[in-house]
């Protein structure tokens, strides 16, 4: 019998974002396709379901092993989930040419129809321990950054759907985070899907929060 918090390796007072982040990390570690065990994988799913439902009962691995794959909350834990986050991205630098605004409700529909270059619009998969900036770089893109440490706005992105958890953010004022502005160099997705506009360092309100650009910016 194990505590659901021990299974996810989190404190009992962990926030929902911390729970989701820990879940994604543990799913990746225990996924049978990645060399993990099916039982551990089921325990991780059961732990998340219980914690989110406010149920702190110990989890009985024997129940899960016997094929009783329903948690006490009735959640099915048999379906393997893809632990990656799916991110649709768009470059803020193309907005002016197209007359778009961050407030446009159909921004990403318009982007999908605009025949943009892959560097300006497309989809990324982000691994559980990966930041959004790292995922973009893994795909060969050069998204802007300067400090890579949460101390400037050069890597800022605007989340139009979904969210990023940014444990280190010494720079963005609350009114910017309330508008969905996040730091891609330290931000890991906390949602399965997200839409994000990168290069929003060009917003006038972020001007004073930027560091001098790298020579090739
Ligand atoms: S590059 Fe400075 S906070 Fe991300």
Coordinates of N, CA and C and ligand atoms in Angstrom, one line a residue:
X1 N 0.9 -1.2 0.0 CA 0.0 0.0 0.0 C 0.9 1.3 0.0
X2 N 0.6 2.2 -0.9 CA 1.4 3.4 -1.0 C 0.6 4.6 -1.0
X3 N 1.1 5.7 -0.5 CA 0.4 7.0 -0.5 C 0.4 7.5 -2.0
X4 N -0.7 8.0 -2.4 CA -0.7 8.6 -3.8 C 0.4 9.7 -3.9
X5 N 0.7 10.4 -2.8 CA 1.7 11.5 -2.9 C 3.1 10.9 -3.1
X6 N 3.3 9.8 -2.4 CA 4.6 9.2 -2.6 C 4.8 8.7 -4.0
X7 N 3.7 8.1 -4.6 CA 3.8 7.6 -5.9 C 4.1 8.7 -6.9
X8 N 3.5 9.9 -6.7 CA 3.8 11.0 -7.6 C 5.1 11.8 -7.2
X9 N 5.6 11.5 -5.9 CA 6.7 12.2 -5.4 C 6.5 13.7 -5.2
X10 N 5.4 13.9 -4.6 CA 5.0 15.3 -4.3 C 4.6 15.5 -2.9
X11 N 4.6 16.7 -2.4 CA 4.1 17.0 -1.0 C 2.6 17.0 -1.0
X12 N 2.0 16.7 0.1 CA 0.5 16.7 0.2 C -0.1 18.0 -0.1
X13 N 0.6 19.1 0.0 CA 0.0 20.4 -0.3 C 0.4 20.9 -1.7
X14 N 0.8 20.0 -2.5 CA 1.2 20.4 -3.9 C 0.0 21.1 -4.6
X15 N 0.3 22.0 -5.4 CA -0.7 22.7 -6.2 C -1.1 21.8 -7.4
X16 N -2.2 22.2 -8.0 CA -2.7 21.4 -9.2 C -1.6 21.4 -10.3
X17 N -1.0 22.5 -10.5 CA 0.0 22.5 -11.5 C 1.2 21.6 -11.2
X18 N 1.6 21.6 -9.9 CA 2.7 20.7 -9.5 C 2.2 19.2 -9.6
X19 N 1.0 18.9 -9.3 CA 0.5 17.6 -9.5 C 0.6 17.1 -10.9
X20 N 0.1 18.0 -11.8 CA 0.1 17.7 -13.2 C 1.5 17.5 -13.8
X21 N 2.4 18.4 -13.3 CA 3.8 18.3 -13.7 C 4.4 17.0 -13.2
X22 N 4.2 16.7 -12.0 CA 4.7 15.4 -11.4 C 4.1 14.2 -12.1
X23 N 2.8 14.3 -12.5 CA 2.2 13.2 -13.2 C 2.9 12.9 -14.5
X24 N 3.1 14.0 -15.2 CA 3.7 13.9 -16.6 C 5.1 13.3 -16.4
X25 N 5.9 13.7 -15.4 CA 7.2 13.2 -15.3 C 7.2 11.7 -14.9
X26 N 6.2 11.3 -14.0 CA 6.2 9.9 -13.5 C 5.6 9.0 -14.7
X27 N 4.7 9.6 -15.4 CA 4.1 8.8 -16.6 C 5.3 8.4 -17.5
X28 N 6.1 9.4 -17.8 CA 7.2 9.1 -18.7 C 8.2 8.1 -18.1
X29 N 8.5 8.2 -16.8 CA 9.4 7.3 -16.2 C 8.9 5.8 -16.1
X30 N 7.5 5.7 -16.0 CA 7.0 4.4 -15.7 C 6.3 3.8 -17.0
X31 N 6.2 4.6 -18.1 CA 5.5 4.1 -19.2 C 6.1 2.8 -19.8
X32 N 5.2 1.8 -19.9 CA 5.7 0.5 -20.4 C 6.5 0.6 -21.7
X33 N 6.2 1.5 -22.6 CA 6.9 1.7 -23.8 C 8.3 2.2 -23.6
X34 N 8.5 2.8 -22.4 CA 9.8 3.4 -22.1 C 10.6 2.5 -21.2
X35 N 10.2 1.2 -21.0 CA 10.9 0.3 -20.2 C 10.3 0.3 -18.8
X36 N 9.3 1.0 -18.5 CA 8.7 0.9 -17.1 C 7.8 -0.3 -17.0
X37 N 7.2 -0.4 -15.7 CA 6.3 -1.5 -15.5 C 4.9 -1.1 -15.5
X38 N 4.0 -2.0 -16.0 CA 2.6 -1.7 -16.2 C 2.0 -1.3 -14.8
X39 N 2.4 -2.1 -13.8 CA 1.8 -1.8 -12.5 C 2.2 -0.4 -12.0
X40 N 3.5 0.0 -12.1 CA 3.8 1.3 -11.7 C 3.1 2.4 -12.5
X41 N 2.9 2.1 -13.8 CA 2.2 3.1 -14.6 C 0.8 3.2 -14.2
X42 N 0.1 2.1 -13.8 CA -1.2 2.2 -13.3 C -1.3 2.9 -12.0
X43 N -0.3 2.7 -11.2 CA -0.3 3.4 -9.9 C -0.2 4.9 -10.0
X44 N 0.6 5.3 -11.0 CA 0.8 6.8 -11.2 C -0.6 7.4 -11.7
X45 N -1.3 6.7 -12.6 CA -2.6 7.2 -13.0 C -3.6 7.2 -11.8
X46 N -3.6 6.1 -11.1 CA -4.5 6.1 -9.9 C -4.2 7.2 -8.9
X47 N -2.9 7.4 -8.7 CA -2.5 8.4 -7.7 C -3.0 9.8 -8.2
X48 N -2.8 10.1 -9.4 CA -3.3 11.5 -9.9 C -4.8 11.6 -9.7
X49 N -5.5 10.6 -10.2 CA -7.0 10.6 -10.1 C -7.5 10.8 -8.7
X50 N -6.8 10.1 -7.8 CA -7.2 10.2 -6.3 C -6.9 11.6 -5.8
X51 N -5.7 12.0 -6.0 CA -5.4 13.3 -5.4 C -6.3 14.4 -6.0
X52 N -6.5 14.4 -7.3 CA -7.3 15.5 -7.8 C -8.8 15.4 -7.3
X53 N -9.2 14.2 -6.9 CA -10.5 14.0 -6.4 C -10.6 14.2 -4.9
X54 N -9.4 14.6 -4.3 CA -9.4 14.8 -2.8 C -9.4 13.5 -2.0
X55 N -9.0 12.4 -2.6 CA -9.0 11.1 -1.9 C -7.5 10.8 -1.6
X56 N -7.2 10.7 -0.3 CA -5.8 10.4 0.1 C -5.6 9.0 0.5
X57 N -6.5 8.1 0.2 CA -6.4 6.7 0.6 C -5.1 6.1 0.0
X58 N -4.6 5.1 0.8 CA -3.4 4.4 0.2 C -3.8 3.6 -1.0
X59 N -2.9 3.4 -1.9 CA -3.2 2.7 -3.1 C -2.7 1.3 -3.0
X60 N -3.6 0.3 -3.3 CA -3.2 -1.1 -3.2 C -2.8 -1.6 -4.5
X61 N -1.4 -1.9 -4.7 CA -0.9 -2.3 -5.9 C -1.5 -3.7 -6.3
X62 N -1.8 -4.5 -5.3 CA -2.4 -5.8 -5.6 C -3.7 -5.7 -6.4
X63 N -4.5 -4.7 -6.0 CA -5.8 -4.5 -6.7 C -5.5 -4.2 -8.2
X64 N -4.6 -3.3 -8.4 CA -4.3 -2.9 -9.7 C -3.7 -4.0 -10.5
X65 N -2.9 -4.8 -9.9 CA -2.2 -6.0 -10.6 C -3.2 -7.0 -11.0
X66 N -4.2 -7.2 -10.1 CA -5.3 -8.2 -10.4 C -6.1 -7.8 -11.5
X67 N -5.9 -6.6 -12.0 CA -6.8 -6.2 -13.1 C -7.9 -5.3 -12.7
X68 N -8.0 -5.0 -11.4 CA -9.0 -4.1 -10.9 C -8.4 -2.7 -11.1
X69 N -8.6 -2.3 -12.3 CA -7.9 -1.1 -12.8 C -8.7 0.2 -12.6
X70 N -9.7 0.1 -11.7 CA -10.4 1.3 -11.4 C -10.0 1.9 -10.1
X71 N -9.8 3.1 -10.0 CA -9.5 3.7 -8.7 C -10.8 3.8 -7.9
X72 N -10.6 4.2 -6.6 CA -11.8 4.3 -5.8 C -12.7 5.4 -6.4
X73 N -12.3 6.3 -7.2 CA -13.1 7.3 -7.8 C -13.7 6.8 -9.2
X74 N -13.4 5.6 -9.5 CA -14.0 5.0 -10.8 C -13.2 5.4 -12.0
X75 N -12.0 5.9 -11.9 CA -11.3 6.3 -13.1 C -10.6 5.2 -13.7
X76 N -10.7 5.0 -15.0 CA -10.1 3.9 -15.7 C -8.6 4.2 -15.9
X77 N -7.7 3.3 -15.4 CA -6.3 3.6 -15.5 C -5.6 2.7 -16.6
X78 N -6.4 2.1 -17.4 CA -5.8 1.1 -18.4 C -5.3 1.8 -19.6
X79 N -5.8 2.9 -20.0 CA -5.5 3.5 -21.3 C -4.2 4.3 -21.2
X80 N -3.1 3.9 -21.8 CA -1.9 4.6 -21.7 C -2.0 6.0 -22.4
X81 N -1.5 7.0 -21.7 CA -1.6 8.4 -22.2 C -0.3 8.8 -22.8
X82 N -0.4 9.6 -23.8 CA 0.9 10.2 -24.4 C 1.3 11.3 -23.4
X83 N 2.4 11.1 -22.8 CA 2.8 12.1 -21.7 C 3.2 13.5 -22.3
X84 N 3.4 13.6 -23.6 CA 3.8 14.8 -24.2 C 2.7 15.8 -24.3
X85 N 3.0 17.1 -24.3 CA 2.1 18.1 -24.6 C 2.1 18.5 -26.1
X86 N 1.0 18.8 -26.6 CA 0.9 19.2 -28.1 C 0.7 20.7 -28.2
X87 N 1.6 21.3 -28.7 CA 1.6 22.8 -28.8 C 1.5 23.3 -30.2
X88 N 0.5 24.2 -30.4 CA 0.4 24.8 -31.7 C 1.0 26.2 -31.5
X89 N 2.0 26.6 -32.4 CA 2.7 27.9 -32.2 C 2.5 28.8 -33.4
X90 N 2.7 30.1 -33.1 CA 2.5 31.1 -34.1 C 3.5 32.3 -33.8
X91 N 4.1 32.8 -34.8 CA 5.1 33.9 -34.6 C 4.5 35.2 -34.6
X92 N 4.7 36.0 -33.5 CA 4.1 37.3 -33.4 C 4.6 38.3 -34.5
X93 N 5.7 38.0 -35.0 CA 6.3 38.9 -36.1 C 5.5 38.9 -37.4
X94 N 4.6 37.9 -37.6 CA 3.8 37.9 -38.8 C 2.5 38.6 -38.6
X95 N 2.2 39.1 -37.4 CA 0.9 39.7 -37.1 C 0.6 40.9 -38.0
X96 N 1.7 41.8 -38.0 CA 1.5 43.1 -38.7 C 1.1 42.9 -40.2
X97 N 1.8 42.0 -40.8 CA 1.6 41.7 -42.2 C 0.1 41.3 -42.5
X98 N -0.4 40.6 -41.5 CA -1.8 40.0 -41.7 C -2.9 40.8 -41.0
X99 N -2.5 41.8 -40.3 CA -3.5 42.6 -39.6 C -4.1 41.8 -38.4
X100 N -3.3 40.9 -37.8 CA -3.9 40.1 -36.7 C -3.6 40.8 -35.3
X101 N -4.3 40.3 -34.3 CA -4.1 40.8 -33.0 C -4.2 39.6 -32.0
X102 N -3.5 39.7 -30.9 CA -3.6 38.6 -29.9 C -5.0 38.4 -29.4
X103 N -5.8 39.4 -29.5 CA -7.2 39.3 -29.0 C -8.1 38.6 -30.1
X104 N -7.7 38.3 -31.3 CA -8.5 37.7 -32.3 C -9.0 36.3 -31.8
X105 N -10.2 36.0 -31.8 CA -10.7 34.7 -31.3 C -10.3 33.6 -32.3
X106 N -10.3 33.9 -33.6 CA -10.0 32.9 -34.6 C -8.5 33.0 -35.1
X107 N -7.6 33.4 -34.2 CA -6.2 33.7 -34.6 C -5.6 32.4 -35.2
X108 N -5.7 31.3 -34.5 CA -5.0 30.1 -35.0 C -5.7 29.5 -36.2
X109 N -7.0 29.7 -36.3 CA -7.7 29.2 -37.6 C -7.2 30.0 -38.8
X110 N -7.0 31.3 -38.6 CA -6.5 32.2 -39.6 C -5.0 31.8 -40.0
X111 N -4.3 31.5 -38.9 CA -2.9 31.1 -39.1 C -2.8 29.8 -39.9
X112 N -3.7 28.9 -39.6 CA -3.6 27.6 -40.3 C -3.9 27.7 -41.8
X113 N -4.7 28.8 -42.1 CA -5.1 29.0 -43.5 C -4.2 29.9 -44.3
X114 N -3.2 30.4 -43.6 CA -2.4 31.5 -44.2 C -1.1 31.1 -44.9
X115 N -0.9 29.8 -45.0 CA 0.3 29.3 -45.7 C 1.6 29.9 -45.2
X116 N 1.7 29.8 -43.9 CA 2.9 30.4 -43.3 C 4.1 29.4 -43.3
X117 N 5.3 29.9 -43.2 CA 6.5 29.1 -43.1 C 6.5 28.2 -41.9
X118 N 7.1 27.0 -41.9 CA 7.1 26.2 -40.6 C 7.7 27.0 -39.5
X119 N 8.6 27.9 -39.7 CA 9.2 28.6 -38.6 C 8.2 29.6 -37.9
X120 N 7.2 29.9 -38.7 CA 6.2 30.9 -38.2 C 4.9 30.3 -37.6
X121 N 4.6 29.1 -38.1 CA 3.4 28.5 -37.6 C 3.5 26.9 -37.7
X122 N 3.1 26.2 -36.7 CA 3.1 24.8 -36.8 C 2.8 24.1 -35.5
X123 N 3.3 22.9 -35.3 CA 3.0 22.1 -34.1 C 4.3 21.6 -33.5
X124 N 4.3 21.5 -32.2 CA 5.5 21.0 -31.4 C 5.0 19.9 -30.5
X125 N 5.8 18.9 -30.2 CA 5.5 18.0 -29.1 C 6.5 18.4 -28.0
X126 N 6.1 18.5 -26.7 CA 6.9 18.9 -25.6 C 7.0 17.8 -24.6
X127 N 8.2 17.2 -24.4 CA 8.3 16.1 -23.4 C 8.1 16.7 -22.0
X128 N 7.7 15.8 -21.0 CA 7.4 16.2 -19.7 C 8.4 17.1 -19.0
X129 N 9.7 16.7 -19.2 CA 10.7 17.5 -18.5 C 11.3 18.6 -19.3
X130 N 10.7 18.9 -20.4 CA 11.3 19.8 -21.4 C 10.6 21.2 -21.3
X131 N 11.4 22.3 -21.5 CA 10.7 23.6 -21.5 C 10.3 23.8 -23.0
X132 N 9.4 24.8 -23.1 CA 8.8 25.1 -24.5 C 10.0 25.5 -25.4
X133 N 10.9 26.3 -24.9 CA 12.0 26.8 -25.7 C 12.9 25.6 -26.1
X134 N 13.1 24.7 -25.2 CA 14.0 23.6 -25.6 C 13.3 22.7 -26.7
X135 N 12.0 22.6 -26.6 CA 11.2 21.8 -27.6 C 11.3 22.5 -28.9
X136 N 11.2 23.8 -29.0 CA 11.3 24.5 -30.2 C 12.7 24.3 -30.8
X137 N 13.7 24.4 -29.9 CA 15.1 24.3 -30.4 C 15.4 22.9 -30.9
X138 N 14.8 21.9 -30.2 CA 14.9 20.5 -30.7 C 14.4 20.3 -32.1
X139 N 13.4 21.1 -32.4 CA 12.8 21.0 -33.8 C 13.6 21.9 -34.8
X140 N 14.6 22.5 -34.3 CA 15.5 23.3 -35.2 C 15.1 24.8 -35.3
X141 N 14.2 25.2 -34.4 CA 13.8 26.7 -34.5 C 14.7 27.5 -33.6
X142 N 14.8 28.8 -34.0 CA 15.6 29.7 -33.1 C 14.6 30.7 -32.5
X143 N 14.0 30.3 -31.4 CA 13.1 31.3 -30.7 C 14.0 32.2 -29.9
X144 N 13.5 33.4 -29.6 CA 14.4 34.4 -28.9 C 14.6 34.0 -27.4
X145 N 15.7 34.4 -26.9 CA 16.0 34.3 -25.5 C 17.2 35.1 -25.2
X146 N 17.5 35.3 -23.9 CA 18.7 36.0 -23.5 C 19.3 35.3 -22.3
X147 N 18.7 35.4 -21.1 CA 19.3 34.9 -19.9 C 19.0 33.4 -19.6
X148 N 18.0 32.9 -20.1 CA 17.5 31.5 -19.9 C 17.4 31.2 -18.4
X149 N 17.0 32.2 -17.6 CA 16.9 32.0 -16.2 C 15.8 32.7 -15.5
X150 N 14.8 33.2 -16.3 CA 13.6 33.8 -15.7 C 13.8 35.3 -15.3
X151 N 14.8 35.9 -15.9 CA 15.2 37.3 -15.5 C 15.0 38.3 -16.6
X152 N 14.4 37.9 -17.7 CA 14.1 38.9 -18.7 C 12.9 38.5 -19.5
X153 N 12.5 39.4 -20.4 CA 11.2 39.1 -21.2 C 11.6 38.7 -22.6
X154 N 12.8 38.4 -22.9 CA 13.2 38.1 -24.3 C 12.5 36.8 -24.8
X155 N 12.3 35.9 -23.9 CA 11.7 34.6 -24.4 C 10.2 34.6 -24.2
X156 N 9.6 35.7 -23.9 CA 8.2 35.7 -23.6 C 7.3 35.2 -24.7
X157 N 6.3 34.4 -24.3 CA 5.2 33.9 -25.2 C 3.9 34.3 -24.6
X158 N 2.9 34.3 -25.5 CA 1.5 34.5 -25.0 C 0.7 33.2 -25.2
X159 N 0.2 32.7 -24.1 CA -0.7 31.5 -24.1 C -2.1 31.9 -24.5
X160 N -2.6 31.5 -25.6 CA -4.0 31.8 -25.9 C -4.9 30.6 -25.6
X161 N -4.3 29.4 -25.3 CA -5.0 28.3 -24.7 C -4.0 27.4 -24.0
X162 N -4.5 26.7 -23.0 CA -3.5 25.9 -22.2 C -2.6 26.8 -21.3
X163 N -1.6 26.1 -20.7 CA -0.8 26.9 -19.8 C 0.6 26.3 -19.7
X164 N 1.5 27.2 -19.2 CA 2.9 26.8 -18.9 C 3.1 27.0 -17.4
X165 N 3.8 26.1 -16.8 CA 4.2 26.3 -15.4 C 5.6 26.9 -15.4
X166 N 5.8 28.1 -14.8 CA 7.1 28.7 -14.8 C 7.6 28.9 -13.4
X167 N 8.3 27.9 -12.8 CA 8.7 27.9 -11.4 C 9.6 29.1 -11.2
X168 N 10.4 29.6 -12.2 CA 11.3 30.7 -12.0 C 10.8 31.8 -12.9
X169 N 10.3 32.9 -12.3 CA 9.9 34.1 -13.1 C 10.1 35.3 -12.2
X170 N 11.2 36.0 -12.4 CA 11.5 37.1 -11.5 C 11.1 38.4 -12.2
X171 N 10.5 38.3 -13.3 CA 10.4 39.6 -14.1 C 9.0 40.0 -14.5
X172 N 8.1 39.1 -14.8 CA 6.8 39.5 -15.4 C 5.9 40.0 -14.3
X173 N 5.3 41.2 -14.5 CA 4.4 41.7 -13.5 C 3.1 40.9 -13.6
X174 N 2.3 41.0 -12.5 CA 1.0 40.2 -12.5 C 0.1 40.5 -13.6
X175 N 0.0 41.8 -14.0 CA -0.9 42.1 -15.1 C -0.5 41.4 -16.4
X176 N 0.8 41.1 -16.6 CA 1.2 40.4 -17.8 C 0.9 38.9 -17.6
X177 N 1.2 38.3 -16.5 CA 0.8 36.9 -16.3 C -0.7 36.7 -16.3
X178 N -1.4 37.7 -15.9 CA -2.9 37.5 -16.0 C -3.4 37.5 -17.4
X179 N -2.6 38.1 -18.3 CA -2.9 38.1 -19.7 C -2.4 36.9 -20.5
X180 N -1.8 36.0 -19.7 CA -1.3 34.7 -20.3 C 0.2 34.8 -20.8
X181 N 0.9 35.9 -20.4 CA 2.3 35.9 -20.9 C 3.1 35.0 -19.9
X182 N 4.0 34.2 -20.6 CA 4.8 33.3 -19.8 C 6.2 33.3 -20.4
X183 N 7.2 32.7 -19.7 CA 8.6 32.7 -20.1 C 8.9 31.3 -20.7
X184 N 9.2 31.2 -21.9 CA 9.3 29.9 -22.6 C 10.6 29.2 -22.2
X185 N 11.6 29.9 -21.7 CA 12.9 29.3 -21.3 C 12.8 28.5 -20.1
X186 N 11.8 28.8 -19.2 CA 11.7 28.0 -18.0 C 10.3 27.4 -17.9
X187 N 9.5 27.6 -18.9 CA 8.1 27.1 -18.9 C 7.9 25.7 -19.4
X188 N 7.3 24.8 -18.6 CA 6.9 23.5 -19.1 C 5.4 23.4 -19.2
X189 N 4.8 22.9 -20.2 CA 3.3 22.8 -20.3 C 2.7 22.0 -19.2
X190 N 1.6 22.5 -18.7 CA 0.8 21.8 -17.7 C -0.5 21.3 -18.3
X191 N -0.7 21.5 -19.6 CA -1.9 21.0 -20.2 C -1.5 20.1 -21.4
X192 N -2.4 19.2 -21.7 CA -2.2 18.3 -22.8 C -2.0 19.0 -24.1
X193 N -2.8 20.1 -24.3 CA -2.8 20.9 -25.6 C -2.6 22.3 -25.2
X194 N -2.0 23.1 -26.1 CA -1.8 24.5 -25.9 C -1.6 25.2 -27.2
X195 N -2.0 26.5 -27.2 CA -1.7 27.3 -28.4 C -0.9 28.5 -27.8
X196 N 0.2 28.8 -28.5 CA 1.1 29.8 -28.0 C 1.6 30.7 -29.1
X197 N 1.7 32.0 -28.8 CA 2.3 33.0 -29.7 C 3.7 33.3 -29.2
X198 N 4.7 33.0 -30.0 CA 6.1 33.3 -29.5 C 6.6 34.7 -30.1
X199 N 7.7 35.2 -29.6 CA 8.2 36.5 -30.0 C 7.4 37.7 -29.5
X200 N 6.6 37.5 -28.5 CA 5.8 38.6 -28.0 C 6.7 39.6 -27.2
X201 N 8.0 39.4 -27.2 CA 8.9 40.4 -26.7 C 8.8 41.7 -27.4
X202 N 8.2 41.7 -28.6 CA 8.0 43.0 -29.3 C 6.8 43.8 -28.8
X203 N 6.0 43.2 -27.9 CA 4.9 44.0 -27.3 C 5.6 45.2 -26.6
X204 N 5.0 46.4 -26.8 CA 5.6 47.6 -26.1 C 5.7 47.5 -24.6
X205 N 4.7 46.9 -24.0 CA 4.7 46.8 -22.5 C 5.8 45.9 -22.0
X206 N 6.5 45.1 -22.9 CA 7.6 44.2 -22.4 C 8.9 44.9 -22.7
X207 N 8.9 46.0 -23.4 CA 10.2 46.6 -23.8 C 11.2 46.8 -22.7
X208 N 10.7 47.3 -21.6 CA 11.7 47.6 -20.5 C 12.1 46.4 -19.8
X209 N 11.5 45.3 -20.0 CA 11.9 44.0 -19.3 C 12.9 43.2 -20.1
X210 N 13.3 43.7 -21.3 CA 14.2 42.9 -22.1 C 15.6 43.1 -21.8
X211 N 16.5 42.1 -22.0 CA 17.9 42.3 -21.9 C 18.4 42.6 -23.3
X212 N 19.6 43.1 -23.5 CA 20.2 43.3 -24.8 C 20.2 42.0 -25.5
X213 N 19.8 42.0 -26.8 CA 19.7 40.7 -27.5 C 21.0 40.1 -27.8
X214 N 20.9 38.8 -28.1 CA 22.1 38.1 -28.5 C 22.6 38.7 -29.8
X215 N 23.8 38.6 -30.2 CA 24.3 39.3 -31.4 C 23.5 38.9 -32.7
X216 N 23.0 37.7 -32.7 CA 22.3 37.2 -33.9 C 20.8 37.4 -33.9
X217 N 20.3 38.0 -32.8 CA 18.8 38.3 -32.7 C 18.4 39.4 -33.7
Ligands
LIG1 S1 15.5 34.2 -21.6 FE1 15.4 35.5 -19.9 S2 13.7 34.7 -18.9 FE2 13.8 33.4 -20.6

